[in-house]
Each structure stands twice: as C-alpha cells, then as structure tokens.
One Martini backbone bead per residue (centre of mass of N, CA, C, O) as a GRO file, in nm:
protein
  180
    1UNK     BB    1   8.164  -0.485   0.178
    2UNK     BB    2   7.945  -0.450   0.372
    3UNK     BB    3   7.812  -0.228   0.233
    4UNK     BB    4   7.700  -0.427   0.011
    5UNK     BB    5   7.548  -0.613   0.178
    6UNK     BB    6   7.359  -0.397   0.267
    7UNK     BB    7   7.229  -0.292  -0.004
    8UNK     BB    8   7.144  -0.587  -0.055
    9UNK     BB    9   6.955  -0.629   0.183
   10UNK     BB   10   6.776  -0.404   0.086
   11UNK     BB   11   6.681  -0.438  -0.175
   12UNK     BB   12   6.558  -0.740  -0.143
   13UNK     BB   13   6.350  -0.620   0.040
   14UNK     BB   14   6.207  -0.421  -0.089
   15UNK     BB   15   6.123  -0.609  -0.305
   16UNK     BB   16   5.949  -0.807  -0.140
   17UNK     BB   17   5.754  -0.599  -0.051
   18UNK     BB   18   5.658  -0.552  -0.323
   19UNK     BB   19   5.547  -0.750  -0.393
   20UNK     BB   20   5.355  -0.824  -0.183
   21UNK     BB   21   5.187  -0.614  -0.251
   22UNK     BB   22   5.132  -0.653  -0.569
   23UNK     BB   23   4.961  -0.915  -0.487
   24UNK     BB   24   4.763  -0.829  -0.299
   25UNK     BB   25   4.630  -0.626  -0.510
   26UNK     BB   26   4.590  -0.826  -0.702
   27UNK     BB   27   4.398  -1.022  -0.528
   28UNK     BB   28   4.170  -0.792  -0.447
   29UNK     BB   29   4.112  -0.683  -0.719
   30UNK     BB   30   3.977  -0.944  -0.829
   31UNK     BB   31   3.768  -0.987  -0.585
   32UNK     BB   32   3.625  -0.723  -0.675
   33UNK     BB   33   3.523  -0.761  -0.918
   34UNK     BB   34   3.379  -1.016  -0.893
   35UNK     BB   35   3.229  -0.938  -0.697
   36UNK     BB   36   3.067  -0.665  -0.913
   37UNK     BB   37   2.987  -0.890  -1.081
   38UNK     BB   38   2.776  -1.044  -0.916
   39UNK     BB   39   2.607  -0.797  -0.838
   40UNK     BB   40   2.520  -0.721  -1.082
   41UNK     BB   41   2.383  -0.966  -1.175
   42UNK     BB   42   2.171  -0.946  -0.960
   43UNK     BB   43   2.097  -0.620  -1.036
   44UNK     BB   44   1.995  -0.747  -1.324
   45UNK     BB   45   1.779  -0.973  -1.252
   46UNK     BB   46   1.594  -0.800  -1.044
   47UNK     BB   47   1.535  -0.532  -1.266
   48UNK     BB   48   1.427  -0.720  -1.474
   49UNK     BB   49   1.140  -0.804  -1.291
   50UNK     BB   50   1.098  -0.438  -1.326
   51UNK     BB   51   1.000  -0.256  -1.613
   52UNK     BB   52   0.861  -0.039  -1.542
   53UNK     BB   53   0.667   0.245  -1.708
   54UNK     BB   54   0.544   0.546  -1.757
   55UNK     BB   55   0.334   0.699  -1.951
   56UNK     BB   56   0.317   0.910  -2.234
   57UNK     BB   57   0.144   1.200  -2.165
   58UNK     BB   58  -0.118   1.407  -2.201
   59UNK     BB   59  -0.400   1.654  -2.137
   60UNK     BB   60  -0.603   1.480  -2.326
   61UNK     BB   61  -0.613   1.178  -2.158
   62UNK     BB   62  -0.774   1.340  -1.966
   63UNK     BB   63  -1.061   1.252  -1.771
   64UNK     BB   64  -1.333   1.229  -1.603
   65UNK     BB   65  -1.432   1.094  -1.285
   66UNK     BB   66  -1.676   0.928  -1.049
   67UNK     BB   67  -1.591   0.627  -0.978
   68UNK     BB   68  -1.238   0.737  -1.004
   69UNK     BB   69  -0.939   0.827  -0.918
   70UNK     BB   70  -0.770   1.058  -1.005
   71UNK     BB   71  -0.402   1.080  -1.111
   72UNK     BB   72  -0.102   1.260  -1.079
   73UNK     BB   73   0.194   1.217  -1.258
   74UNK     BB   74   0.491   1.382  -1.233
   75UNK     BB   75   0.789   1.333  -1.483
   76UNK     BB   76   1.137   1.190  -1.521
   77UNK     BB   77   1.301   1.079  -1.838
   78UNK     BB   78   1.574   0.896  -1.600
   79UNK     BB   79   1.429   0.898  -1.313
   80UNK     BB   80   1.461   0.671  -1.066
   81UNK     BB   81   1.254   0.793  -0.868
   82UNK     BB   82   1.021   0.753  -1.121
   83UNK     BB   83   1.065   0.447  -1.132
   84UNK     BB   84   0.973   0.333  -0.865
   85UNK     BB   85   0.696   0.430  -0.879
   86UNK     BB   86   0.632   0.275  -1.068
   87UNK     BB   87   0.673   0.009  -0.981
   88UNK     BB   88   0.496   0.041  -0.732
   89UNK     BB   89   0.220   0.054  -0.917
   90UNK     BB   90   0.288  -0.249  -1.081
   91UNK     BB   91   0.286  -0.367  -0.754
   92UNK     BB   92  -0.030  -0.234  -0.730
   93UNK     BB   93  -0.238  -0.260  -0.982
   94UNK     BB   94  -0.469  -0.437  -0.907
   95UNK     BB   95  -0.549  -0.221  -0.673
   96UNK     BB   96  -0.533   0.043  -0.813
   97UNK     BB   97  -0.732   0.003  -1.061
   98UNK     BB   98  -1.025   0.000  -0.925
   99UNK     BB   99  -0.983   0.307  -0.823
  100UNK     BB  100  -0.758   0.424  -1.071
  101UNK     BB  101  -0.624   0.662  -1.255
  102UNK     BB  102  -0.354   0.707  -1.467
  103UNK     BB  103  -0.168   0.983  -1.465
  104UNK     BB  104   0.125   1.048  -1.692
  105UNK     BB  105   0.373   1.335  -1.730
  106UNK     BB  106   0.598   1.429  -1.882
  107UNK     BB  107   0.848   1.708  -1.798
  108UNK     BB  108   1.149   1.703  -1.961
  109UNK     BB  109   1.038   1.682  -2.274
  110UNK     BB  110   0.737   1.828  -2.175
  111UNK     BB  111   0.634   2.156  -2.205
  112UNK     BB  112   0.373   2.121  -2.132
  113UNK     BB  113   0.351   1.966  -1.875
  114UNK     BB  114   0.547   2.149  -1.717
  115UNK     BB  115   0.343   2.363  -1.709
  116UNK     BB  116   0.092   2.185  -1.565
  117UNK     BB  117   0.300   2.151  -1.322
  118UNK     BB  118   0.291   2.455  -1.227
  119UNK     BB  119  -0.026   2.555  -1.236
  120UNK     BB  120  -0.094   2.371  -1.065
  121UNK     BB  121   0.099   2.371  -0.792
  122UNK     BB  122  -0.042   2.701  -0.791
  123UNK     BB  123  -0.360   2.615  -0.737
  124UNK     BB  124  -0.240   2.490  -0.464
  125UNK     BB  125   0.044   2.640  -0.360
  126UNK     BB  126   0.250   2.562  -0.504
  127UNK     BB  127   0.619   2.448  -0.600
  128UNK     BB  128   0.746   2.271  -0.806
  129UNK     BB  129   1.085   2.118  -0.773
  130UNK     BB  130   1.012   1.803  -0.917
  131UNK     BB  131   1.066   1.495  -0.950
  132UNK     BB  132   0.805   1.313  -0.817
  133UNK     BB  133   0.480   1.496  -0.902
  134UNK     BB  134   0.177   1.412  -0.700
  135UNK     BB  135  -0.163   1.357  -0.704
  136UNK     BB  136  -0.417   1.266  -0.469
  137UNK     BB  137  -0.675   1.444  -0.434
  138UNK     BB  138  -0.575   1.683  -0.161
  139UNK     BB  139  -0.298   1.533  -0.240
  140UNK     BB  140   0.064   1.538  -0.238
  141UNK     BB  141   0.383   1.489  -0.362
  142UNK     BB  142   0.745   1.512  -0.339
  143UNK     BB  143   0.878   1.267  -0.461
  144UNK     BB  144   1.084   0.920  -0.391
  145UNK     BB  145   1.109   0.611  -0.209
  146UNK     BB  146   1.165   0.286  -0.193
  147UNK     BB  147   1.208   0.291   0.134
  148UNK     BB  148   0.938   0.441   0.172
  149UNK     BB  149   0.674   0.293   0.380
  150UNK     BB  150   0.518   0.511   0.473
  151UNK     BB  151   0.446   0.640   0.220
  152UNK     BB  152   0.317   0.433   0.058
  153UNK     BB  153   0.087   0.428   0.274
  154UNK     BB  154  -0.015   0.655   0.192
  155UNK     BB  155  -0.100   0.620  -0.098
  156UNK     BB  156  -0.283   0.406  -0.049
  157UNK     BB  157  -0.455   0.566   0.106
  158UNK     BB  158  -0.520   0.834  -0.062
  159UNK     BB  159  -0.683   0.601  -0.248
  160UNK     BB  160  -0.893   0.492  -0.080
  161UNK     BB  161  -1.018   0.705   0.042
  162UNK     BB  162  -1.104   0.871  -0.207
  163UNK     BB  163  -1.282   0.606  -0.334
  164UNK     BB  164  -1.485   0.630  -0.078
  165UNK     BB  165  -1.615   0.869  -0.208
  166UNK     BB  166  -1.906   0.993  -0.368
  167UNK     BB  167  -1.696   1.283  -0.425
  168UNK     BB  168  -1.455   1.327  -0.602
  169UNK     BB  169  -1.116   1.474  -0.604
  170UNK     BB  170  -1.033   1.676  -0.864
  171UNK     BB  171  -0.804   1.917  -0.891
  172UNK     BB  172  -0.770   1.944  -1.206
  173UNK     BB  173  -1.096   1.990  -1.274
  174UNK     BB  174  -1.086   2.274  -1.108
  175UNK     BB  175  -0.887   2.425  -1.230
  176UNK     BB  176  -1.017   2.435  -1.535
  177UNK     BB  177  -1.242   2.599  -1.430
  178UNK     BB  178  -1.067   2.848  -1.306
  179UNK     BB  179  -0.992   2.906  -1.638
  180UNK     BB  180  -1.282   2.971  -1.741
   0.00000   0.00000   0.00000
C-alpha cells in the first residue's frame, strides 16, 4: 500500500512539475510574440519611412559633366545594403543634387551592366567582387554599412571635394576614352 502511495505521489508531483512547464512556455511563447509583432509594426512603419530604390540605368542614360561629379553606382536588386545606400543618398538628396548626378547601374539582372562594372573596375585597378560598388571622383567605396558613420562622411566629403575642382574626374569618362 506504501508503494501505491509513493507512486502516487510522483505522479502528481511530476504531472505537476510538468503542468507548470508548460504553462511558462505558454506564456513566454505567447510574451515573445506579442513582443515580436511589436517590433515587426515599428519596423514596418520605420521602414515605410523611406522607400528609396535607386534607378535601374544602363550605360547609354551616362553623359559627360562640367559643372556636377558623375558618380556611378553599381547595385544588385534585392541587396539590402545597396537599399541602404540608396536610402543614404535620399536622405542627403537636396545637397548631393546640387552637386552631383547618380549613375545607379544595376548589376545582378543586367548583364552589360555587370560587364561595365568589371570592365571600370579593371581600368581602375580593382577587381569588383560585390555591390555596392560605387566611384566619386577618384575614390572607389565597395560595400556600404547603413551603421558606418566614417564611410558616410567620406561619400560626403568625396562628393564636395569633387565638385569643388574646377576640372571634375570622371573615371568612367577616361574609361571610355581608353576604350577608343
């Protein structure tokens, strides 16, 4: 009778123990989620904020420039750090227009595209091995951290000294001169 009585006694004690599990799981799980759609709706409504994308050119939309720095940019869509970037440049729209024209090439769906960024890159020294992979002046950047505040600040200033020269450089434009 002792013996029934002790198994009885583990029994409840474990279904107890285990009750009381998953009752925590129920709800930490229910805790994380409500948690987790929180966060989704802020990071939707941030998000929603800026919908940049850059433009998919080709290059025929290129032409020389006297007065603004030609930059190219070379992405792929889908790349959330060529998204990021596109982003950086809409929210500094109004001082990079005044300055400079964007080339944005797209280069994981247009294979002249891809060719023109190996081809540039190889003109200049570099092997392109990513996107995004963008030139201003006589500067290359390859990749972009929507966190790195240095790198910004170099595209910034990248883009004023350029556009401070009285005679801008335009690697794609020596590029094709070489080509000829």
């Amino acid at each position: 009778m002792q013996n029934k009585s002790n198994k009885l006694k583990i029994i409840l004690t474990v279904s107890t123990i285990t009750l009381l599990l998953l009752s925590a799981m129920f709800y930490l799980s229910s805790t994380l989620s409500q948690s987790s759609k929180e966060d989704n709706a802020k990071n939707h409504t941030s998000s929603q904020g800026s919908n940049a994308e850059f433009a998919k050119m080709t290059e025929s939309d290129i032409k020389p420039s006297e007065d603004k720095v030609n930059i190219y940019i070379f992405w792929g869509d889908g790349c959330p750090h060529c998204k990021h970037l596109a982003e950086f440049f809409d929210k500094h729209r109004s001082e990079v227009e005044k300055m400079a024209n964007l080339y944005t090439l797209e280069v994981w769906k247009n294979s002249d595209n891809l060719t023109l960024m190996k081809n540039l890159g190889k003109f200049l020294g570099e092997t392109p091995k990513g996107v995004p992979y963008f030139i201003i002046g006589n500067k290359t950047f390859s990749g972009y951290s929507e966190s790195d505040t240095k790198t910004q600040n170099q595209i910034l200033e990248a883009i004023k000294t350029e556009f401070q020269k009285s005679t801008k450089t335009d690697k794609y434009q020596e590029y094709k001169k070489s080509t000829h």
